[in-house]
PDB file of C-alpha atoms in Angstrom:
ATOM      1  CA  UNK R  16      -1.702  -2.089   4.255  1.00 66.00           C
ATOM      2  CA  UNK R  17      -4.647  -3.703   5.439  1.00 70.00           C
ATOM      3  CA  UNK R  18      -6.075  -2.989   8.977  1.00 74.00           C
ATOM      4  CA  UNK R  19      -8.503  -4.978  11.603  1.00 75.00           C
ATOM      5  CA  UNK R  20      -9.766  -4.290  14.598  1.00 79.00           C
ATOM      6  CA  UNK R  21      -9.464  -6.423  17.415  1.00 81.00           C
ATOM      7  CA  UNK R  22     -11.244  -6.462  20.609  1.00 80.00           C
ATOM      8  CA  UNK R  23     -10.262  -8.681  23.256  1.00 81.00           C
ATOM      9  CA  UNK R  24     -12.459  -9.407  26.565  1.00 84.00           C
ATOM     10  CA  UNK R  25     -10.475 -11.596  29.453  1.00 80.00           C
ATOM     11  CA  UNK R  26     -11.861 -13.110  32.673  1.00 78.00           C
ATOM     12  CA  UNK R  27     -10.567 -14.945  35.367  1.00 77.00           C
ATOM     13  CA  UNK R  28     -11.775 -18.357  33.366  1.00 78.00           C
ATOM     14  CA  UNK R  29     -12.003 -16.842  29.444  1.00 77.00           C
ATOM     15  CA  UNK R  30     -10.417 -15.178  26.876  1.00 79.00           C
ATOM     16  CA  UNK R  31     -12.783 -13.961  24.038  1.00 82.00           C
ATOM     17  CA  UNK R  32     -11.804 -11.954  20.813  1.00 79.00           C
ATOM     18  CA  UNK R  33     -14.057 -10.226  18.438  1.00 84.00           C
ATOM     19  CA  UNK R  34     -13.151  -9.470  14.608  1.00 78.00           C
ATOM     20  CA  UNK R  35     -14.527  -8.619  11.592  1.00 80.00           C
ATOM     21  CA  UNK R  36     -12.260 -11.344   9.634  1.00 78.00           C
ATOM     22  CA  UNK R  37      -9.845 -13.838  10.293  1.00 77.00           C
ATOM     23  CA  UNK R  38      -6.997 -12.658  12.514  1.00 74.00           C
ATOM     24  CA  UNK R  39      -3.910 -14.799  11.776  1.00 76.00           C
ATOM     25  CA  UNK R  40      -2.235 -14.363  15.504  1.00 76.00           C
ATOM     26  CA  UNK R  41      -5.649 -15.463  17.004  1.00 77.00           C
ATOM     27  CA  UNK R  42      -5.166 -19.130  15.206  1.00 76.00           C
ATOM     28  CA  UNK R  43      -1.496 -19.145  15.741  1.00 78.00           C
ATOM     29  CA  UNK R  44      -2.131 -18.330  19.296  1.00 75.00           C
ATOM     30  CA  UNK R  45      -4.975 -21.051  19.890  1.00 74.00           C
ATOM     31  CA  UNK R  46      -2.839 -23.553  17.745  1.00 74.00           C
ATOM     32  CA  UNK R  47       0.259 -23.398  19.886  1.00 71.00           C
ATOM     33  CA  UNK R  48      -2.247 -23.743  23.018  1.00 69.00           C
ATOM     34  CA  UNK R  49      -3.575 -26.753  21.492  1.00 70.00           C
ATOM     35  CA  UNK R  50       0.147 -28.379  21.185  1.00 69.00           C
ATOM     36  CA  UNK R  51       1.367 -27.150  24.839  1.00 66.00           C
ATOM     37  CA  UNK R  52      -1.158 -25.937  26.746  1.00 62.00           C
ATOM     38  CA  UNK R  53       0.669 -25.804  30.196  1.00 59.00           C
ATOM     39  CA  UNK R  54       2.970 -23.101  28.606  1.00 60.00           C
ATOM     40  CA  UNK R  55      -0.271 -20.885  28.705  1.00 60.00           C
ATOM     41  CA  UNK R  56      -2.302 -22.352  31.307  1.00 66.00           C
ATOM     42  CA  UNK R  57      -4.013 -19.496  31.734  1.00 78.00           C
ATOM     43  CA  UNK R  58      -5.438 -16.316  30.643  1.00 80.00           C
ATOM     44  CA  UNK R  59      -2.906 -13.862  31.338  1.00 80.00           C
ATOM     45  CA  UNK R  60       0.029 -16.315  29.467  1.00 81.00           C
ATOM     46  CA  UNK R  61      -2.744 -16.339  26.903  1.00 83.00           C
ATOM     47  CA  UNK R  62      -3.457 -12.366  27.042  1.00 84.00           C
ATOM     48  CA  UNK R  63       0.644 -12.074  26.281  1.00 82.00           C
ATOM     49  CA  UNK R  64       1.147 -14.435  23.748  1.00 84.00           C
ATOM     50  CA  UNK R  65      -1.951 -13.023  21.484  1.00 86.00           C
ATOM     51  CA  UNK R  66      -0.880  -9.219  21.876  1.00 87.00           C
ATOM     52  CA  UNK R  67       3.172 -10.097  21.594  1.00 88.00           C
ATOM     53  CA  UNK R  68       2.332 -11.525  18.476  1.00 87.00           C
ATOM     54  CA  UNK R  69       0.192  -8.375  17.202  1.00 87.00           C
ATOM     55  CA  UNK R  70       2.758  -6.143  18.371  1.00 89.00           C
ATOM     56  CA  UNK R  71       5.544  -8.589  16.778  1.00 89.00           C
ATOM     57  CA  UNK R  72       3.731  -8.832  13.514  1.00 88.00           C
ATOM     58  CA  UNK R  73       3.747  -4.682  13.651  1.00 90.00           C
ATOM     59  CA  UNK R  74       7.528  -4.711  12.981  1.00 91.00           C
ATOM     60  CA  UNK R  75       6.792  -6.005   9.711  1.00 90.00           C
ATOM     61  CA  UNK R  76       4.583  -3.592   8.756  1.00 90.00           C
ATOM     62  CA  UNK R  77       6.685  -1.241   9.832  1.00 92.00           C
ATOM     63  CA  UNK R  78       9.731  -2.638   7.856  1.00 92.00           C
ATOM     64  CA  UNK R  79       7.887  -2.350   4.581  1.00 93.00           C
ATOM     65  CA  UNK R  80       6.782   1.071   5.349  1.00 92.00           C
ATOM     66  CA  UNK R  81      10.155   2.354   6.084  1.00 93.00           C
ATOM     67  CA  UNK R  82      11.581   0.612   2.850  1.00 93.00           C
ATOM     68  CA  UNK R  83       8.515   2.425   0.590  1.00 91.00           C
ATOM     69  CA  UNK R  84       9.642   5.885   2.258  1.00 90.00           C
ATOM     70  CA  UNK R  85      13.654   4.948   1.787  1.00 89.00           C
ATOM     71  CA  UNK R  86      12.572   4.412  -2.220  1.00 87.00           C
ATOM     72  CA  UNK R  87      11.367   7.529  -2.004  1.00 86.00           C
ATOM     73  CA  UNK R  88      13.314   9.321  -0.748  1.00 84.00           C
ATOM     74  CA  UNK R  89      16.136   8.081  -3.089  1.00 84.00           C
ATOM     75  CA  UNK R  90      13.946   9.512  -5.655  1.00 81.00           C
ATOM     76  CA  UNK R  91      13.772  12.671  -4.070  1.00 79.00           C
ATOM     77  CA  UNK R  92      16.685  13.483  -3.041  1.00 76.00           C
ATOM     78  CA  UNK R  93      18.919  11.899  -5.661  1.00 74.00           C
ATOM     79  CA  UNK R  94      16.491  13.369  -8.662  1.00 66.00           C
ATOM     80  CA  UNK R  95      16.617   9.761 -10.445  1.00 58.00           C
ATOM     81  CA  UNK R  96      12.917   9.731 -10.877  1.00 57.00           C
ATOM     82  CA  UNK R  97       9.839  11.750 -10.583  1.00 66.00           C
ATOM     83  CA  UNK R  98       8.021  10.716  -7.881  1.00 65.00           C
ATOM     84  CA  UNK R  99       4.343  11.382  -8.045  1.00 71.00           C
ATOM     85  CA  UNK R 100       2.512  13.420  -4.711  1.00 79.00           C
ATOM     86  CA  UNK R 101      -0.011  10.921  -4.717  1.00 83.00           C
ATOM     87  CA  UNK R 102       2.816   8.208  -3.367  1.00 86.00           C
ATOM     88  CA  UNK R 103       3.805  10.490  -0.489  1.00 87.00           C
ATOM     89  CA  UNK R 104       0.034  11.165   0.247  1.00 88.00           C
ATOM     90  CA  UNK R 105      -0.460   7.268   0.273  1.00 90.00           C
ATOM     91  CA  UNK R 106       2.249   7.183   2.983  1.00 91.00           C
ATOM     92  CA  UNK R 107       1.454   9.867   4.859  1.00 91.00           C
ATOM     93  CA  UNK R 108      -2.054   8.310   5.184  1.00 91.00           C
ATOM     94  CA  UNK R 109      -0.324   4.499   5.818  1.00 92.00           C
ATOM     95  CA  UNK R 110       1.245   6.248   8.544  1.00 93.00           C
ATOM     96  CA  UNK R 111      -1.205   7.970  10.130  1.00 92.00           C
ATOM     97  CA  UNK R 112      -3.308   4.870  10.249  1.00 90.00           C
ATOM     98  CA  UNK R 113      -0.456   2.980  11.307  1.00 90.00           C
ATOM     99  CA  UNK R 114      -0.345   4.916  14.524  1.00 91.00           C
ATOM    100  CA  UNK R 115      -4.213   5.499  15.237  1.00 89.00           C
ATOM    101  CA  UNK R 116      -3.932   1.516  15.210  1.00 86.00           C
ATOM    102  CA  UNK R 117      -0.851   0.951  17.569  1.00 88.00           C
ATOM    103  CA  UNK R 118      -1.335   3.945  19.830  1.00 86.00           C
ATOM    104  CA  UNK R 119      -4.481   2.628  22.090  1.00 85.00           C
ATOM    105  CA  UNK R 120      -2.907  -0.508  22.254  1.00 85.00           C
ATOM    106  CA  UNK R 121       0.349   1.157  23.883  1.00 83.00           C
ATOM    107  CA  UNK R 122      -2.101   2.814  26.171  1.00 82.00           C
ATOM    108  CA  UNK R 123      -3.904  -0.342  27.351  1.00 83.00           C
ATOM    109  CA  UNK R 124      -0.632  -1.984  27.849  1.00 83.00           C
ATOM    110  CA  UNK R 125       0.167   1.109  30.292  1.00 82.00           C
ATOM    111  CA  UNK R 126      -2.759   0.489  32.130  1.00 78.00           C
ATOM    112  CA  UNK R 127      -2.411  -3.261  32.091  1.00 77.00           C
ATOM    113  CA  UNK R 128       1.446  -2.743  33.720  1.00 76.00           C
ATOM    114  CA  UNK R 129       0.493  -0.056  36.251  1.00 73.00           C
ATOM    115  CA  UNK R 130      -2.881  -2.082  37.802  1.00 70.00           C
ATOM    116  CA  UNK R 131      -3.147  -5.203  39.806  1.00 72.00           C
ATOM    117  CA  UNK R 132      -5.318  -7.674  37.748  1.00 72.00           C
ATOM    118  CA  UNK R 133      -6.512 -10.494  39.877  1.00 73.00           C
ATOM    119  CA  UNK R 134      -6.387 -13.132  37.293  1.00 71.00           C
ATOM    120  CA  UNK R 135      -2.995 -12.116  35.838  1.00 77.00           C
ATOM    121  CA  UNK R 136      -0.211 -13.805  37.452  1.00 79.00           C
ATOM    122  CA  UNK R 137       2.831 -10.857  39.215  1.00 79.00           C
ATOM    123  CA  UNK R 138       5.537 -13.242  36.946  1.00 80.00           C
ATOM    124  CA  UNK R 139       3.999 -11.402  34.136  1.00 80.00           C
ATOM    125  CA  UNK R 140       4.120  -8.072  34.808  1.00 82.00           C
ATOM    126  CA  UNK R 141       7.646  -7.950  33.291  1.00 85.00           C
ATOM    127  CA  UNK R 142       6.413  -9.765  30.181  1.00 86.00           C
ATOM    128  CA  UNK R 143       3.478  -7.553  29.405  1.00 85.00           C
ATOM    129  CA  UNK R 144       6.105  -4.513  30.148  1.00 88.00           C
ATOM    130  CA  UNK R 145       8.489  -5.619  27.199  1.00 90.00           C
ATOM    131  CA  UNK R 146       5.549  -5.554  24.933  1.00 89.00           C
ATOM    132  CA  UNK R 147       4.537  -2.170  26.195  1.00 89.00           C
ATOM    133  CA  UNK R 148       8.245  -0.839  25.657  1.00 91.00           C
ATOM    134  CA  UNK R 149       7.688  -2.576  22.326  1.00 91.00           C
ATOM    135  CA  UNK R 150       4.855  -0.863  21.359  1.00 91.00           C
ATOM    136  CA  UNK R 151       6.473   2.677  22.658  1.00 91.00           C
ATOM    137  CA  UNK R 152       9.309   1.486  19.703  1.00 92.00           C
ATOM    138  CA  UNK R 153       6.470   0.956  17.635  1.00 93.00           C
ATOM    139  CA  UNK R 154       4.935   4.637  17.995  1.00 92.00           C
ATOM    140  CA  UNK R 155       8.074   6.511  18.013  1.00 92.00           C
ATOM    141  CA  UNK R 156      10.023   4.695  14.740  1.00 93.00           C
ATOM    142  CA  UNK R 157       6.303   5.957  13.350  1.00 93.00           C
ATOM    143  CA  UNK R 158       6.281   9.392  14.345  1.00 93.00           C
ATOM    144  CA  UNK R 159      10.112   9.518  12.589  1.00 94.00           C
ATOM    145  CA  UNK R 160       8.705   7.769   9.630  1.00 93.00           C
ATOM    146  CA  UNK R 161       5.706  10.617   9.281  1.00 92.00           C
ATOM    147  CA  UNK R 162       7.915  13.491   9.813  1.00 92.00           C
ATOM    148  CA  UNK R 163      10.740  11.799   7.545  1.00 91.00           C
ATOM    149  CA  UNK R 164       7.680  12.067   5.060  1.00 90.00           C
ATOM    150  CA  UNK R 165       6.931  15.413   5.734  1.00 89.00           C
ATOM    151  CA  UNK R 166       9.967  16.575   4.828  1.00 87.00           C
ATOM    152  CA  UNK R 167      10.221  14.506   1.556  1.00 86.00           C
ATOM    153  CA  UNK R 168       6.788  16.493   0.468  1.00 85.00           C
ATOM    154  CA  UNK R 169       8.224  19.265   1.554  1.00 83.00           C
ATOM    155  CA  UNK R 170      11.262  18.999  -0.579  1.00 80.00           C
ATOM    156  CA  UNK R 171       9.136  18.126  -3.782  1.00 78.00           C
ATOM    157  CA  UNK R 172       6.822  20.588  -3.163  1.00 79.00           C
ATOM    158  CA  UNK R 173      10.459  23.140  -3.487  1.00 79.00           C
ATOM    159  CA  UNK R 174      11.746  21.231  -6.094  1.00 74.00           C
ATOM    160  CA  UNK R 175       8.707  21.258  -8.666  1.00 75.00           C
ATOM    161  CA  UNK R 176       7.854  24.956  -7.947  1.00 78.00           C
ATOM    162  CA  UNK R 177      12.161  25.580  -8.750  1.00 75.00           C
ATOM    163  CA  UNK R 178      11.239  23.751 -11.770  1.00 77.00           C
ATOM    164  CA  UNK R 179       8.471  25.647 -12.385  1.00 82.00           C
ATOM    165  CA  UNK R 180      10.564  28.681 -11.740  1.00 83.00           C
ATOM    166  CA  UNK R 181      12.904  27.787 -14.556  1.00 82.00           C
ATOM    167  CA  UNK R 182      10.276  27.241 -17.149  1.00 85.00           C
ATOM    168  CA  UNK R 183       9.167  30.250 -16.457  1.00 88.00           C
ATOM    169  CA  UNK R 184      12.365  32.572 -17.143  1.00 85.00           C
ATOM    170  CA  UNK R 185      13.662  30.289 -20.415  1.00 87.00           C
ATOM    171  CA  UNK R 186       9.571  30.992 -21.338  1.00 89.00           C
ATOM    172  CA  UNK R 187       9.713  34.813 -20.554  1.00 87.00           C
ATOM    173  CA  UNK R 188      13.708  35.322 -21.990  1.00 87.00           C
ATOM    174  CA  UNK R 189      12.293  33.749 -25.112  1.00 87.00           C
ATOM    175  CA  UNK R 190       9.494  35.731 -24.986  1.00 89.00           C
ATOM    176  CA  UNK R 191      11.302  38.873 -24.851  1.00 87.00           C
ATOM    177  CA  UNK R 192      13.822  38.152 -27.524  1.00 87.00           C
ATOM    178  CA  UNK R 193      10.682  37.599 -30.253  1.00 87.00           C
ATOM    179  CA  UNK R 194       9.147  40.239 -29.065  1.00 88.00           C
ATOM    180  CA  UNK R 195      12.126  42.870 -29.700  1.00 85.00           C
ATOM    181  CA  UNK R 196      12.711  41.155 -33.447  1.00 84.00           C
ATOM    182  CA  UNK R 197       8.777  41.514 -34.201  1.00 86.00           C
ATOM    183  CA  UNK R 198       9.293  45.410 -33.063  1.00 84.00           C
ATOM    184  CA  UNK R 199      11.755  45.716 -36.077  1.00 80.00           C
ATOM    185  CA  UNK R 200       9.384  43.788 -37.813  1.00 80.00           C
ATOM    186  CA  UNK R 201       6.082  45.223 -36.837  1.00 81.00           C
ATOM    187  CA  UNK R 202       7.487  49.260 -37.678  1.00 76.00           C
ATOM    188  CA  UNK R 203       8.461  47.968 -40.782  1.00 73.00           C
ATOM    189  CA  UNK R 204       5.404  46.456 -41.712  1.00 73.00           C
ATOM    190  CA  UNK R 205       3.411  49.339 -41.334  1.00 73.00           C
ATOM    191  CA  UNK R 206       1.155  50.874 -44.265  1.00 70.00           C
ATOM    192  CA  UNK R 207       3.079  54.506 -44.440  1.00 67.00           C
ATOM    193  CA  UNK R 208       3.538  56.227 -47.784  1.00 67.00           C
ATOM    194  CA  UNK R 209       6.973  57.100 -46.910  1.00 71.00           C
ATOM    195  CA  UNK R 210       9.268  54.917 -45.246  1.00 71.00           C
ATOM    196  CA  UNK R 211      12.863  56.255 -46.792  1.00 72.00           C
ATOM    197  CA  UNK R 212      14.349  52.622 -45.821  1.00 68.00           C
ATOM    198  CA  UNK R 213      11.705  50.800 -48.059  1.00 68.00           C
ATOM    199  CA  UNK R 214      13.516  52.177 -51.226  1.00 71.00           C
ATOM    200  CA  UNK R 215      17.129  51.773 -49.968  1.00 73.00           C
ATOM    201  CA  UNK R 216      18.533  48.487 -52.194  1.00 78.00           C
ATOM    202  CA  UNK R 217      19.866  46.854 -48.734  1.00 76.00           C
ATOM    203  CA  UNK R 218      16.874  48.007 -46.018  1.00 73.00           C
ATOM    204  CA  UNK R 219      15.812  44.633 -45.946  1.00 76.00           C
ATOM    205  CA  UNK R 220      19.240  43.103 -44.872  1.00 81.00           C
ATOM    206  CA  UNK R 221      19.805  45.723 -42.809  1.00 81.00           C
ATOM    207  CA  UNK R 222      16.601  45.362 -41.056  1.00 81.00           C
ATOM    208  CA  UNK R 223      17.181  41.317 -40.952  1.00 82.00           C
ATOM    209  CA  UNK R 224      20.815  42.321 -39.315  1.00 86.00           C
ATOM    210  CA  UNK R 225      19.241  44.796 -36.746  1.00 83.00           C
ATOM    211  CA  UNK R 226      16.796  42.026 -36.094  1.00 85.00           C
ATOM    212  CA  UNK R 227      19.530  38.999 -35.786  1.00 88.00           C
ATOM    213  CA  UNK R 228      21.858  41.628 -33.718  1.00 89.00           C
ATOM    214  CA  UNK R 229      19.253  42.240 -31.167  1.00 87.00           C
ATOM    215  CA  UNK R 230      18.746  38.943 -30.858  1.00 86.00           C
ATOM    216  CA  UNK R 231      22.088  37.781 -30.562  1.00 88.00           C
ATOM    217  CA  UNK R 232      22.408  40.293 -27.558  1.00 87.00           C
ATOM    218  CA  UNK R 233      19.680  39.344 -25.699  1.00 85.00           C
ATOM    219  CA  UNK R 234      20.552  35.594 -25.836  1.00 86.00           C
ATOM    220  CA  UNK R 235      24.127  36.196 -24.765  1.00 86.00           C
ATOM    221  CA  UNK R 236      22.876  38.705 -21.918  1.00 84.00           C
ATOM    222  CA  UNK R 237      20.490  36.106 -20.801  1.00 81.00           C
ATOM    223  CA  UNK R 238      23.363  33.073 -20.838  1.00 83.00           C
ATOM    224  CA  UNK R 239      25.416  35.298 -19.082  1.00 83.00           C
ATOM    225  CA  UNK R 240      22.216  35.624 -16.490  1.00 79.00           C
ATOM    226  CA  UNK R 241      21.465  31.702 -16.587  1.00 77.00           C
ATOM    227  CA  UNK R 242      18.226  32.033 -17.967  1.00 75.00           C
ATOM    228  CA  UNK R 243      18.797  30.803 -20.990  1.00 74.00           C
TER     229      UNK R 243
END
């Protein structure tokens, strides 16, 4: 998402705009002038038909928004993906842009409805309203989007640290089944003199049987538990 600012200066006999680069709505707005100019003979027809178009053209924007946070939220929610933090942070920032962009328009429009401009014509009061209401749309289908997004960080946030979670108890059941076997092992394997099950002719099995059926219980107690 790409943004430019926009300033526009009106007088009774002028409309002037001021951009950094080429603003498509300005040249759609001067070329449908050019092919009927008395449907905006003057500035305040002018005025509506440049910011309807802005505020038009934000519906787009907004559509492809909403269908990158639906995606992701499919993701999400469904688990048929992983869906990396730095997409949601893109969003959240897309968003928050979004609206530092569209709210001081919405508030200009307010001001333009509620004051008596000399050079705007009364007929237009209800025009400039509907773009006003639009841009109230606008902010509000935003605010849902950002909070929507919210919650979908939220809910990865829970469901990586649950995954996390379950790493961790297969990783410390494991850990604890090895470490009871190498006990058997480890007394066994130390340098005494006398060790009466060293000269037994089945010590070894029998410590390889102790070993298996400690581990067998401590895998079946930990199934039983879900960790495993």
């Amino acid at each position: 998402m790409a943004l430019n600012e926009l300033h526009i200066f009106i007088g009774a006999r002028f409309l002037v705009t001021v951009h950094d680069s080429r603003v498509r709505e300005v040249g759609r707005v001067l070329a449908g002038w050019r092919e009927a100019p008395s449907r905006m003979s003057d500035v305040g027809a002018l005025t509506h038909q440049l910011i309807d178009m802005i505020v038009d053209d934000y519906f787009l924007v907004l559509e492809h928004l909403a269908n990158d946070v639906e995606a992701v939220e499919n993701i999400v929610y469904q688990q048929t993906g992983r869906v990396p933090l730095a997409e949601i942070q893109r969003l959240r920032h897309e968003l928050l842009l979004f609206r530092r962009a569209v709210a001081p328009q919405r508030d200009v429009l307010s001001t333009m409805v509620r004051r008596d401009i000399p050079f705007f014509q009364p007929a237009l009061v209800p025009y400039f309203l509907d773009v006003h209401d639009h841009t109230i749309r606008v902010t509000e289908e935003i605010d849902a989007l950002r909070e929507l997004v919210s919650a979908l960080l939220d809910a990865q946030l829970s469901s990586s640290s649950h995954q996390l979670a379950n790493v961790m108890k297969i990783m410390t059941a494991w850990s604890i089944i090895l470490m009871s076997m190498t006990l058997v092992a480890g007394i066994y394997g130390m340098n005494f003199a006398f060790m009466p099950e060293l000269d037994l002719p089945w010590g070894y099995f029998a410590a390889l049987g102790f070993m298996i059926a400690i581990g067998s219980v401590l895998v079946s107690y930990f199934r039983r538990r879900e960790w495993l």
